Amino acid sequence: MPAPPQHEQVEDEVIIDRGELSENAEADRDRIRVLAGSSETAASFQFDGEDHTLGNALRYIIMKNPDVEFCGYSIPHPSENKLNLRIQTYDNINVYTVLEKGLNDLMDMCDVISEKFVVARDGFYATTTDKNDNDDDNGGQQGGEEGGEAMEE
Amino acid sequence: MPEPTAEELARRNRLQILPETVSDQTSTDFPGHWPGENHEWNLEHFRKNFKVQFHSDGTAFLLEKQNHAIPKHRRIDQVFSLIGLDASIANAFRRILIAEVPTLAIEDVFIYQNTSIIQDEVFAHRLGLIPLCADRLSLHNMGWYIKPTEGESNGNELTDENCVILHLQVKCEWKEGGLEKAAKGETNPNELYVNHSVYARDLVWQKHGRQLEWPEDDPVRAVYPDILIAKMRPGQEVIMKLHAYKGIGQDHAKFSPVATASYRLLPTIDILKPIVGADAKKFADCFPPGVIGLDEVTSEDAQKHDELQGKEGELKAVVANPFNDTVSREALRHAEFKDKVKLGRVRDHFIFRVESTGQWDSDELFLQSVQLLKTKAQRIKRGLDLMMK
């Protein structure tokens, strides 16, 4: 894989769309930078609008990859909404594939967690809440259940 | 490749709680940490080991006085365990629950009249903090309203998709004959005035556009109708139009869907040498009720432990329910329990407690937080793909 173009740090205003996968893929492109001094096997990435939430989770999952020599993250300044992620890999392993694998693994993990959570929850409700379902009027059921299912998509 | 034994894995999974310190805090399940062992990320392995256990259904009964007087149960205070997870992932969910799951809250207040003694800006702030609820599917489908910055053309338009309009109009007046009662020395406001208190139940939703299709029986309203917003006296009046938008806790705490979301690690108590008699009672008193039980020493026990010989029938301390322990370390302060007890916590057993403010149920919130973490990863991945082109 060819080394990607390195981007100078640009201090432009970032539009952060809230949590949902927006139509605007270009905005996501602009949130990522590779900091100067990167090579095939070592690079620092900078993400705009991310914090410890994604930083630490991603660090963990990338460190689980045996091809990775080092992975760490930092928030360079608390009043700047930026996350720096450093990855160093062993010989001939590309850092970009490692990052991509980390993101994929994290997404797979989320799916398993959702799946198992729903099973455990439904099992628990089935054993404990029969009496509640009886005194719930149909309106409440409709609203509540639909809302719940929408979340599981 | 050598596999560590089950005991070894259990030992690695324990944090030690010592009188003044904690040790073995960090996880070690990374490739290269333990020579010869494979700790590579493996989805099937994760699927096999990850467990969810529910402890509390979290049902709360809210008496809804506005529009319908049916008490409706809401699962807003759930306790559940996630087992087999790393702290970084559990913490990501907790952080997302507090700061990134969106809710609807009052953001803009247009004050036409406010002669109450609460200043406009304080009044508006109080309104913002009132938890609202409505049909959840409709709420979920609502869009974002991004306020344009002054003098610029960014932001988007106010529509029925991203804005809920509420009205608040209350006027305080004398009750019939109230003035006479007051002259006679009556001081109870309920006897003297009408509408002397403005409550959250006085918020009236004004449907517009597609909101007319939202379910009738689940209107936009305050979760707790009895929240007191202001007090008034005759002649005072409030007339306000309120705009509620979707927002996230990162921007303002009023948008946070949870009163709090927290986790703790499952405590462990290991009794290394038998504790009997009066000591057993004292030991049990070092913990919250129910954590330590008292069993009779059987002849079998007496054969196994030299210390127990001749003590059949006396009481000995047993660990009954470590889940309820608060890990106060009281037991470690007493000389008689020295070397007899070991406290710890299970590193990958997270006991979550999610207290919702009522717009969503706790379990829905957790599932949203998982979805949001996934979306974060997805967005980075998409940006990365575009960058590599």
PDB file of N, CA and C in Angstrom, chain B residues 96-143:
ATOM      1  N   ILE B  96     -20.475   7.355  27.225  1.00  0.00           N
ATOM      2  CA  ILE B  96     -21.465   7.657  26.186  1.00  0.00           C
ATOM      3  C   ILE B  96     -22.839   7.849  26.815  1.00  0.00           C
ATOM      4  N   LEU B  97     -23.174   7.004  27.807  1.00  0.00           N
ATOM      5  CA  LEU B  97     -24.474   7.135  28.476  1.00  0.00           C
ATOM      6  C   LEU B  97     -24.641   8.521  29.077  1.00  0.00           C
ATOM      7  N   ILE B  98     -23.600   9.026  29.691  1.00  0.00           N
ATOM      8  CA  ILE B  98     -23.711  10.315  30.370  1.00  0.00           C
ATOM      9  C   ILE B  98     -23.685  11.476  29.379  1.00  0.00           C
ATOM     10  N   ALA B  99     -22.820  11.391  28.385  1.00  0.00           N
ATOM     11  CA  ALA B  99     -22.563  12.590  27.584  1.00  0.00           C
ATOM     12  C   ALA B  99     -23.029  12.545  26.137  1.00  0.00           C
ATOM     13  N   GLU B 100     -23.358  11.377  25.595  1.00  0.00           N
ATOM     14  CA  GLU B 100     -23.563  11.347  24.152  1.00  0.00           C
ATOM     15  C   GLU B 100     -24.868  10.747  23.655  1.00  0.00           C
ATOM     16  N   VAL B 101     -25.636  10.128  24.539  1.00  0.00           N
ATOM     17  CA  VAL B 101     -26.939   9.642  24.088  1.00  0.00           C
ATOM     18  C   VAL B 101     -27.889  10.846  24.063  1.00  0.00           C
ATOM     19  N   PRO B 102     -28.535  11.090  22.916  1.00  0.00           N
ATOM     20  CA  PRO B 102     -29.339  12.307  22.810  1.00  0.00           C
ATOM     21  C   PRO B 102     -30.686  12.220  23.532  1.00  0.00           C
ATOM     22  N   THR B 103     -31.136  13.357  24.028  1.00  0.00           N
ATOM     23  CA  THR B 103     -32.495  13.451  24.557  1.00  0.00           C
ATOM     24  C   THR B 103     -33.105  14.774  24.117  1.00  0.00           C
ATOM     25  N   LEU B 104     -34.393  14.890  24.374  1.00  0.00           N
ATOM     26  CA  LEU B 104     -35.128  16.118  24.076  1.00  0.00           C
ATOM     27  C   LEU B 104     -35.171  16.965  25.346  1.00  0.00           C
ATOM     28  N   ALA B 105     -34.832  18.254  25.224  1.00  0.00           N
ATOM     29  CA  ALA B 105     -34.963  19.147  26.376  1.00  0.00           C
ATOM     30  C   ALA B 105     -35.241  20.553  25.878  1.00  0.00           C
ATOM     31  N   ILE B 106     -35.810  21.361  26.763  1.00  0.00           N
ATOM     32  CA  ILE B 106     -36.156  22.729  26.395  1.00  0.00           C
ATOM     33  C   ILE B 106     -34.880  23.553  26.267  1.00  0.00           C
ATOM     34  N   GLU B 107     -34.730  24.214  25.121  1.00  0.00           N
ATOM     35  CA  GLU B 107     -33.498  24.955  24.872  1.00  0.00           C
ATOM     36  C   GLU B 107     -33.768  26.452  24.696  1.00  0.00           C
ATOM     37  N   ASP B 108     -34.821  26.787  23.948  1.00  0.00           N
ATOM     38  CA  ASP B 108     -35.140  28.201  23.738  1.00  0.00           C
ATOM     39  C   ASP B 108     -36.449  28.551  24.442  1.00  0.00           C
ATOM     40  N   VAL B 109     -36.442  29.661  25.158  1.00  0.00           N
ATOM     41  CA  VAL B 109     -37.650  30.101  25.864  1.00  0.00           C
ATOM     42  C   VAL B 109     -37.971  31.513  25.403  1.00  0.00           C
ATOM     43  N   PHE B 110     -39.159  31.667  24.847  1.00  0.00           N
ATOM     44  CA  PHE B 110     -39.597  33.000  24.422  1.00  0.00           C
ATOM     45  C   PHE B 110     -40.583  33.515  25.465  1.00  0.00           C
ATOM     46  N   ILE B 111     -40.184  34.544  26.165  1.00  0.00           N
ATOM     47  CA  ILE B 111     -40.979  35.020  27.301  1.00  0.00           C
ATOM     48  C   ILE B 111     -41.815  36.217  26.873  1.00  0.00           C
ATOM     49  N   TYR B 112     -43.124  36.009  26.829  1.00  0.00           N
ATOM     50  CA  TYR B 112     -44.034  37.108  26.470  1.00  0.00           C
ATOM     51  C   TYR B 112     -44.413  37.893  27.712  1.00  0.00           C
ATOM     52  N   GLN B 113     -44.549  37.178  28.825  1.00  0.00           N
ATOM     53  CA  GLN B 113     -44.902  37.829  30.075  1.00  0.00           C
ATOM     54  C   GLN B 113     -44.293  37.033  31.219  1.00  0.00           C
ATOM     55  N   ASN B 114     -43.632  37.711  32.117  1.00  0.00           N
ATOM     56  CA  ASN B 114     -43.154  37.056  33.324  1.00  0.00           C
ATOM     57  C   ASN B 114     -43.148  38.071  34.449  1.00  0.00           C
ATOM     58  N   THR B 115     -44.227  38.107  35.200  1.00  0.00           N
ATOM     59  CA  THR B 115     -44.284  39.024  36.336  1.00  0.00           C
ATOM     60  C   THR B 115     -44.094  38.277  37.648  1.00  0.00           C
ATOM     61  N   SER B 116     -43.700  37.000  37.553  1.00  0.00           N
ATOM     62  CA  SER B 116     -43.372  36.261  38.772  1.00  0.00           C
ATOM     63  C   SER B 116     -42.050  36.787  39.315  1.00  0.00           C
ATOM     64  N   ILE B 117     -41.701  36.361  40.530  1.00  0.00           N
ATOM     65  CA  ILE B 117     -40.460  36.899  41.104  1.00  0.00           C
ATOM     66  C   ILE B 117     -39.220  36.149  40.621  1.00  0.00           C
ATOM     67  N   ILE B 118     -39.427  35.103  39.816  1.00  0.00           N
ATOM     68  CA  ILE B 118     -38.266  34.396  39.251  1.00  0.00           C
ATOM     69  C   ILE B 118     -37.801  35.169  38.010  1.00  0.00           C
ATOM     70  N   GLN B 119     -36.524  35.521  37.997  1.00  0.00           N
ATOM     71  CA  GLN B 119     -35.998  36.272  36.865  1.00  0.00           C
ATOM     72  C   GLN B 119     -36.075  35.437  35.580  1.00  0.00           C
ATOM     73  N   ASP B 120     -36.199  36.107  34.455  1.00  0.00           N
ATOM     74  CA  ASP B 120     -36.355  35.428  33.163  1.00  0.00           C
ATOM     75  C   ASP B 120     -35.314  34.334  32.946  1.00  0.00           C
ATOM     76  N   GLU B 121     -34.035  34.696  33.146  1.00  0.00           N
ATOM     77  CA  GLU B 121     -32.975  33.746  32.820  1.00  0.00           C
ATOM     78  C   GLU B 121     -32.984  32.562  33.781  1.00  0.00           C
ATOM     79  N   VAL B 122     -33.352  32.785  35.038  1.00  0.00           N
ATOM     80  CA  VAL B 122     -33.429  31.688  36.003  1.00  0.00           C
ATOM     81  C   VAL B 122     -34.613  30.781  35.656  1.00  0.00           C
ATOM     82  N   PHE B 123     -35.695  31.416  35.283  1.00  0.00           N
ATOM     83  CA  PHE B 123     -36.899  30.681  34.873  1.00  0.00           C
ATOM     84  C   PHE B 123     -36.575  29.776  33.684  1.00  0.00           C
ATOM     85  N   ALA B 124     -35.917  30.350  32.696  1.00  0.00           N
ATOM     86  CA  ALA B 124     -35.576  29.599  31.488  1.00  0.00           C
ATOM     87  C   ALA B 124     -34.668  28.425  31.832  1.00  0.00           C
ATOM     88  N   HIS B 125     -33.722  28.658  32.723  1.00  0.00           N
ATOM     89  CA  HIS B 125     -32.797  27.599  33.118  1.00  0.00           C
ATOM     90  C   HIS B 125     -33.544  26.463  33.805  1.00  0.00           C
ATOM     91  N   ARG B 126     -34.479  26.827  34.691  1.00  0.00           N
ATOM     92  CA  ARG B 126     -35.264  25.818  35.398  1.00  0.00           C
ATOM     93  C   ARG B 126     -36.076  24.979  34.408  1.00  0.00           C
ATOM     94  N   LEU B 127     -36.647  25.641  33.401  1.00  0.00           N
ATOM     95  CA  LEU B 127     -37.436  24.922  32.401  1.00  0.00           C
ATOM     96  C   LEU B 127     -36.573  23.918  31.647  1.00  0.00           C
ATOM     97  N   GLY B 128     -35.343  24.346  31.331  1.00  0.00           N
ATOM     98  CA  GLY B 128     -34.448  23.479  30.569  1.00  0.00           C
ATOM     99  C   GLY B 128     -34.167  22.173  31.289  1.00  0.00           C
ATOM    100  N   LEU B 129     -34.117  22.224  32.624  1.00  0.00           N
ATOM    101  CA  LEU B 129     -33.730  21.047  33.402  1.00  0.00           C
ATOM    102  C   LEU B 129     -34.863  20.048  33.627  1.00  0.00           C
ATOM    103  N   ILE B 130     -36.076  20.374  33.172  1.00  0.00           N
ATOM    104  CA  ILE B 130     -37.203  19.456  33.386  1.00  0.00           C
ATOM    105  C   ILE B 130     -37.116  18.288  32.401  1.00  0.00           C
ATOM    106  N   PRO B 131     -37.058  17.048  32.894  1.00  0.00           N
ATOM    107  CA  PRO B 131     -37.010  15.914  31.965  1.00  0.00           C
ATOM    108  C   PRO B 131     -38.357  15.760  31.240  1.00  0.00           C
ATOM    109  N   LEU B 132     -38.274  15.622  29.935  1.00  0.00           N
ATOM    110  CA  LEU B 132     -39.487  15.443  29.124  1.00  0.00           C
ATOM    111  C   LEU B 132     -39.573  14.005  28.656  1.00  0.00           C
ATOM    112  N   CYS B 133     -40.798  13.570  28.362  1.00  0.00           N
ATOM    113  CA  CYS B 133     -40.924  12.275  27.711  1.00  0.00           C
ATOM    114  C   CYS B 133     -42.017  12.349  26.658  1.00  0.00           C
ATOM    115  N   ALA B 134     -42.008  11.370  25.778  1.00  0.00           N
ATOM    116  CA  ALA B 134     -42.976  11.313  24.684  1.00  0.00           C
ATOM    117  C   ALA B 134     -42.861   9.932  24.049  1.00  0.00           C
ATOM    118  N   ASP B 135     -43.625   9.726  23.000  1.00  0.00           N
ATOM    119  CA  ASP B 135     -43.529   8.470  22.276  1.00  0.00           C
ATOM    120  C   ASP B 135     -42.085   8.277  21.803  1.00  0.00           C
ATOM    121  N   ARG B 136     -41.509   7.119  22.149  1.00  0.00           N
ATOM    122  CA  ARG B 136     -40.063   6.984  21.955  1.00  0.00           C
ATOM    123  C   ARG B 136     -39.651   6.810  20.508  1.00  0.00           C
ATOM    124  N   LEU B 137     -40.496   6.139  19.746  1.00  0.00           N
ATOM    125  CA  LEU B 137     -40.141   5.978  18.339  1.00  0.00           C
ATOM    126  C   LEU B 137     -40.099   7.351  17.672  1.00  0.00           C
ATOM    127  N   SER B 138     -41.098   8.200  17.987  1.00  0.00           N
ATOM    128  CA  SER B 138     -41.135   9.542  17.401  1.00  0.00           C
ATOM    129  C   SER B 138     -39.917  10.347  17.842  1.00  0.00           C
ATOM    130  N   LEU B 139     -39.560  10.217  19.117  1.00  0.00           N
ATOM    131  CA  LEU B 139     -38.388  10.943  19.619  1.00  0.00           C
ATOM    132  C   LEU B 139     -37.122  10.472  18.908  1.00  0.00           C
ATOM    133  N   HIS B 140     -37.044   9.145  18.735  1.00  0.00           N
ATOM    134  CA  HIS B 140     -35.865   8.574  18.095  1.00  0.00           C
ATOM    135  C   HIS B 140     -35.701   9.098  16.673  1.00  0.00           C
ATOM    136  N   ASN B 141     -36.839   9.297  16.007  1.00  0.00           N
ATOM    137  CA  ASN B 141     -36.788   9.740  14.616  1.00  0.00           C
ATOM    138  C   ASN B 141     -36.592  11.245  14.460  1.00  0.00           C
ATOM    139  N   MET B 142     -36.603  11.970  15.562  1.00  0.00           N
ATOM    140  CA  MET B 142     -36.418  13.426  15.451  1.00  0.00           C
ATOM    141  C   MET B 142     -35.035  13.783  14.929  1.00  0.00           C
ATOM    142  N   GLY B 143     -34.950  14.900  14.238  1.00  0.00           N
ATOM    143  CA  GLY B 143     -33.672  15.335  13.700  1.00  0.00           C
ATOM    144  C   GLY B 143     -33.002  16.349  14.610  1.00  0.00           C
TER     145      GLY B 143
END
